[in-house]
Amino acid sequence: MSAELNLPARQPRQESMARFLKSHMRDYGMLISLLAIVAFFQYVTNGTLLQPLNLTNLVLQNSYIVIMALGMLLVIVAGHIDLSVGSIVGFIGALAAILMVQFHWHFIPTAIVSLIAGAAIGAAQGYWVAYFRIPSFIVTLAGMLVFRGLSLALLAGQSVGPFPVEFQRLSSGFIPDPFGPLAGTAGFHLTTLLLCLVTPAVMIGLSVATRIRRHRFAIEQEPLPLFLLKSAGLFAVVAYLGWLLASYKGLPNVLIIMALLVGLYAFVTRDTTIGRRIYALGGNEKAAKLSGIDTRRLSFYTFVNMGVLAALAGLIFAARLNTATPKAGVSFELDVIAACFIGGASASGGVGRVTGAVIGAFIMGVMNNGMSILGIGIDWQQVIKGLVLLAAVCFDVYNKGKA
Amino acid sequence: MDSILEMRGISKTFPGVKALDDVNLSVREGEIHALIGENGAGKSTLMKVLSGVYPQGSFDGEIRFRGQPVAFRGIADSEKLGIIIIHQELALVPLLSITENLFLGNEQARRGVIDWTAATAKARELLRMVGLSDPPDTLITDIGVGKQQLVEIAKALSKQVRLLILDEPTASLNESDSDALLALLLRFKEQGISSILISHKLNEIAKVADRVTILRDGSTVETLDCHDGPISQDRIIKGMVGRDLADRYPKREVRPGEILFEVKGWSADHPIHPGRRVVKDIDLHVRRGEVVGIAGLMGAGRTEFAMSLFGRSWGRNIRGNAYLGGREIDVSTIRRAMDGGLAYATEDRKHYGLVLDNDIRHNVTLANLDGVARRGVIHHEREIEVANDFRRRLRIRCSSVFQETVNLSGGNQQKVVLSKWLFADPQVLILDEPTRGIDVGAKYEIYSIVNQLVAEGRGVILISSELPELLGVADRIYVMNEGAIVAEMPAAEASQEKIMHAIMSSAAGGTATREYLQ
């Protein structure tokens, strides 16, 4: 048939490295930008940025933003937005504080109740968005006001604290070091270093397995040199950071929580049917619906999920400050949303990656931290962060227009 | 006769693809020049070169308009010379009035203040020229697609058009609207306005075109002069696809089995105007291995019927029963309708069928993700295999299954939509205008897929506005008008005249026709 005769001209050519790089420019660009920003601040702060103490702080300061960015990414991919997360952080912090300080609850039931409360808040907002089709911008703007007001009311305008030590460990604690004493490396957190060697090794092992499987299916993938370079880079960076953290107090608890969540959400978005359906919903809601996807329920659940993660962030933030204040979480939503957009999410939905959002959050975090070390005022910090957000999105749009 | 337009040696390359390769096109003063070719042959690209969407410098070759070489930097430049293009997707603002749309960007204003009296008067004049009698302050959203098309043409007239380019103007029009539009082109021709008509409907071209240029795979195949004697459709098809199409509708043995699917007493009301019954008490059945056609004018309620049946995705106050293999099935949600064995491939593939930003692979598996997943975890390699399998079986032309569907031609997009539903493995597949806006070769392939489906013992309901297609593909035809079934006939006994007669003579048919002729 001549229809087939026409095919050879359109057959895919062996994808060269340059072409692969070009089509994945955004992914690599993000990573390279983060590394460049880290290198820049490391240089201008005379090495303060990556000092073990500061590195630990950097992780602690950004953990709650990263955790919320995971939920926000799903919300944005589904074609919505959530402006209320900062207020939820404040409200849940206040709720937990009241339960623990005034009612003397143990921190575990407190945490459970807080997470359930977060889910309920997400459900309440998602209900209006999903089933009544009220724009999420409006619903969550309302939520932003409501929960900020409620946290003020709950705390009666006061700060409430301090918290039990066990609860503080959520944020300020570090993982135990069973291996250190065995090896007799006092002052050096051996377990941390081991974890930071094993984890990337396992990840690389898994991707090698995937590569082999894909190769057997003759599926085109990342060129080998690039893969090797990336794997070696990943290993080196994680091992180096692990070494740095190990020479201070080791891995913060919250970093473990964060890493597990990042892994989980990366998996959900990439490898599960529910993740795929969220992308389809954001890409074309009508087509998704006509393909048998319950788009309303899916939208609803992205908000429930966001509520839970915002509640978790609220707990972590409260634990870090060791007090709940009515102002906790103010303008967090902006950092979280900015992280997603810097990370390549599309404001119209359907596009965005977990790794992107995480890198976006760290770009913001490193800039915050670096500029603070340099003594740049909060005023100019905001100006610079705003411009970076604009530049990142401009780059996206420009890139897309060229493709 | 002088040429109004000469395009010589036009070549245009996109990354990895040569879209146009040394194309020549010459349009004479005051002629209707048809431009035809399969989807992806380069027609739209050529017109974008002509109208300045692709500016001078982004392509090779020379354009002369009325003897002068021209170099357009954008659409504004070409419009200034009177080259107006009307795209397949109309560029009207739905919530603005006809007048506002007519003068959008070209307002009847002095120092920024619009003179509404002058604008309305001029709008009325323009509407009269295209034969529209609606009040100029009617909102675009309140008039049908056919009339919207006329508004677009009126808009072109307001810009002193010399060369009118119409990209598949009749793709979404019913027969009477199409005829009116073609008559309008002929009238323009008398007034000395040349047109380029891009169309897949060969009978229309035979009706109005003076000359025909055929494109294939980005090159000019030939230009035929219709005045040198009648050009047979087969001749044109041969030029387009580079082969003889022995028959435009692939043959198959008809062996309908027992009744597979049945609908009884199906009714639905308009979702926004409750109480307005749009689908009225429909009974129909499909046998195993049977293609059942539903004929009707635009607005007869065919799509509304199909969508209300498919998980109540249209309308409210829906009543009626559906049976598969004699047992009643629950079709109250799309998921349940799919579980019951139904699938519905929409007429509007861009808005309802595809996630355009996603690649072929993701679109193919969307309706049956569980088919490539275990416990909710997607098996990526299996998914790619499935997509590649459909790519091969349905001959989807693409660089790979990782290509975004937004970049595919209409026919290939349609094949992706079909793949999606084939992978969902339905018993009964409802196809709503499956060949709209796609070329002859791809149509043939889609008919072949339909044949294959019924050969496997499934049932197909084919909704189509092209009567020849219904007559060629269906085994039995229901005729719908004003939301009700007004006739049923075996395809072997049906004819275009018989179907139109059934529509016209149905009790309410008279008013429907009058509305269309208004």
XYZ file of C-alpha atoms in Angstrom, chain B residues 220-462:
243
model
C 2.345 20.148 -6.146
C 1.085 17.143 -8.038
C -0.808 18.961 -10.768
C -3.276 21.698 -11.579
C -6.381 20.630 -13.451
C -8.637 22.962 -15.409
C -12.296 22.148 -14.901
C -13.206 23.894 -18.163
C -11.227 21.370 -20.176
C -14.040 18.975 -19.552
C -15.418 17.452 -16.386
C -12.932 16.001 -13.958
C -14.049 12.819 -12.362
C -13.769 12.443 -8.625
C -11.753 9.326 -9.151
C -9.277 11.369 -11.124
C -8.848 13.801 -8.223
C -8.621 11.028 -5.668
C -5.965 9.365 -7.698
C -3.942 12.555 -7.720
C -4.343 13.021 -3.979
C -3.408 9.588 -2.824
C -1.225 8.609 -5.734
C -3.210 5.494 -6.361
C -6.528 4.368 -7.709
C -9.155 3.920 -5.099
C -11.163 1.146 -6.607
C -13.973 1.870 -4.232
C -14.305 4.648 -1.733
C -16.069 2.342 0.669
C -14.368 -0.938 1.399
C -16.603 -3.929 0.839
C -17.553 -6.312 3.540
C -19.851 -9.223 3.938
C -22.930 -8.283 5.871
C -23.954 -10.942 8.313
C -25.854 -9.278 11.094
C -26.519 -11.598 13.997
C -28.905 -11.380 16.915
C -29.831 -8.074 18.479
C -26.843 -6.826 20.468
C -27.885 -3.452 21.727
C -31.236 -1.862 22.105
C -32.533 1.495 23.308
C -36.175 1.972 24.250
C -38.038 5.183 24.844
C -34.958 7.384 25.188
C -35.663 11.049 25.881
C -33.609 13.985 27.088
C -34.164 17.659 27.766
C -31.877 20.557 27.007
C -29.487 21.127 29.928
C -29.941 24.882 30.033
C -33.560 25.179 28.923
C -35.377 22.629 31.062
C -38.577 21.418 29.528
C -37.227 21.780 26.010
C -37.262 18.214 24.785
C -34.330 17.692 22.421
C -34.302 13.892 22.213
C -37.756 12.435 21.841
C -38.687 8.895 22.687
C -36.093 7.095 20.611
C -36.191 3.364 19.974
C -33.375 1.734 18.083
C -31.414 -1.451 17.997
C -28.103 -2.696 16.667
C -27.393 -6.263 15.706
C -24.109 -8.032 16.093
C -21.902 -7.277 13.128
C -24.082 -4.430 11.966
C -23.309 -0.808 11.155
C -26.333 1.322 11.918
C -26.339 4.819 10.519
C -28.150 7.815 11.917
C -28.881 10.456 9.311
C -30.225 13.901 9.945
C -29.638 17.595 9.559
C -27.366 19.521 11.842
C -29.337 20.096 15.028
C -31.524 17.034 14.594
C -30.443 15.848 18.036
C -28.191 13.006 16.952
C -25.121 14.033 18.979
C -27.376 14.955 21.882
C -28.961 11.523 21.775
C -25.615 9.765 21.664
C -24.114 11.815 24.474
C -27.158 11.520 26.711
C -26.983 7.774 26.177
C -23.274 7.666 26.958
C -23.320 8.225 30.695
C -25.689 11.180 30.639
C -22.869 13.369 29.402
C -25.424 15.702 27.845
C -28.839 16.944 28.857
C -31.037 16.534 31.890
C -34.231 14.758 32.757
C -33.031 11.733 30.811
C -35.375 8.776 30.540
C -35.293 5.490 28.732
C -33.731 2.056 28.911
C -30.692 0.515 27.292
C -30.146 -3.197 26.818
C -27.078 -5.136 25.831
C -27.589 -8.720 24.781
C -31.129 -8.577 26.114
C -30.132 -7.455 29.584
C -30.703 -3.936 30.808
C -27.476 -2.016 31.395
C -26.837 0.948 33.650
C -25.624 3.919 31.607
C -26.101 6.562 34.275
C -22.430 7.547 34.366
C -19.781 7.368 31.684
C -17.831 4.764 33.640
C -20.941 2.575 33.951
C -21.832 2.998 30.300
C -18.303 1.901 29.417
C -18.527 -1.053 31.773
C -21.836 -1.876 30.098
C -20.002 -2.150 26.769
C -20.559 1.256 25.197
C -18.077 3.704 23.744
C -18.651 7.077 22.157
C -16.084 8.715 19.867
C -16.920 12.387 19.790
C -17.411 14.597 16.748
C -15.203 17.254 18.325
C -11.896 15.496 18.722
C -9.938 18.568 19.758
C -12.200 19.621 22.584
C -13.740 16.356 23.687
C -11.585 13.610 22.260
C -7.918 14.255 22.892
C -5.653 15.678 25.525
C -3.735 17.639 22.918
C -0.710 18.362 25.109
C -0.226 14.675 25.750
C 1.456 12.257 23.420
C -0.202 9.552 21.362
C 0.663 6.879 23.904
C -1.107 8.596 26.789
C -4.172 9.354 24.714
C -4.513 5.798 23.463
C -4.632 4.295 26.941
C -6.657 7.019 28.620
C -10.023 5.263 28.551
C -8.591 1.950 29.699
C -5.614 2.710 31.905
C -6.296 -0.403 33.919
C -5.512 -2.344 30.771
C -1.844 -1.361 31.090
C -1.674 -1.203 34.867
C -1.626 -3.592 37.740
C -3.082 -2.432 41.048
C -3.001 1.134 39.825
C 0.667 1.098 38.791
C 1.209 1.711 35.115
C 3.404 -0.714 33.208
C 5.129 1.775 30.908
C 6.652 -0.725 28.506
C 3.324 -2.460 28.034
C 1.690 0.903 27.422
C 4.205 1.756 24.725
C 3.643 -1.616 23.108
C -0.092 -1.037 23.055
C 0.368 2.402 21.507
C 2.797 1.077 18.906
C 0.404 -1.724 18.095
C -2.412 0.711 17.343
C -0.038 2.972 15.471
C 0.731 0.056 13.176
C -2.773 -1.315 12.878
C -4.462 2.021 12.235
C -1.509 3.423 10.291
C -1.175 6.518 12.444
C 1.383 8.694 10.737
C 3.712 10.137 13.332
C 7.378 10.312 14.207
C 6.751 8.087 17.224
C 4.054 7.375 19.770
C 5.739 10.018 21.911
C 4.591 12.749 19.543
C 2.104 15.186 21.029
C -1.302 14.784 19.445
C -1.612 18.530 18.897
C 0.917 18.202 16.066
C -0.954 15.474 14.209
C -3.149 16.053 11.199
C -6.905 15.706 11.591
C -7.085 12.195 10.182
C -4.333 10.951 12.430
C -5.898 12.612 15.439
C -9.101 10.797 14.614
C -7.201 7.532 14.453
C -5.806 8.196 17.923
C -9.335 8.782 19.214
C -10.430 5.529 17.591
C -7.441 3.715 19.079
C -8.459 4.932 22.483
C -11.903 3.443 22.134
C -10.734 0.273 20.470
C -8.397 -0.311 23.391
C -11.354 0.114 25.738
C -12.820 -2.899 23.909
C -16.486 -1.904 23.679
C -19.334 -4.053 22.380
C -21.046 -1.118 20.758
C -19.107 1.829 19.416
C -20.901 5.072 18.636
C -18.977 7.081 16.053
C -20.046 10.693 15.759
C -18.913 12.220 12.462
C -15.767 10.088 12.445
C -14.523 11.387 9.106
C -15.254 15.087 9.460
C -12.470 17.189 8.038
C -10.246 14.300 7.069
C -9.046 13.283 3.672
C -10.163 10.526 1.363
C -7.301 8.153 2.085
C -7.756 8.401 5.848
C -11.514 8.033 5.447
C -11.023 4.786 3.623
C -8.806 3.538 6.408
C -11.369 4.492 9.014
C -14.119 2.681 7.104
C -11.863 -0.349 7.024
C -11.484 -0.164 10.801
C -15.269 -0.015 11.123
C -15.557 -3.094 8.954
C -13.035 -4.907 11.068
C -14.973 -4.028 14.218
C -18.248 -5.430 12.980
C -16.473 -8.465 11.585
C -15.468 -9.180 15.181
C -19.155 -9.259 16.086
C -19.426 -5.808 17.577
C -22.031 -3.221 16.697
C -21.343 0.258 15.343
C -23.643 3.267 15.394
C -22.474 5.763 12.801
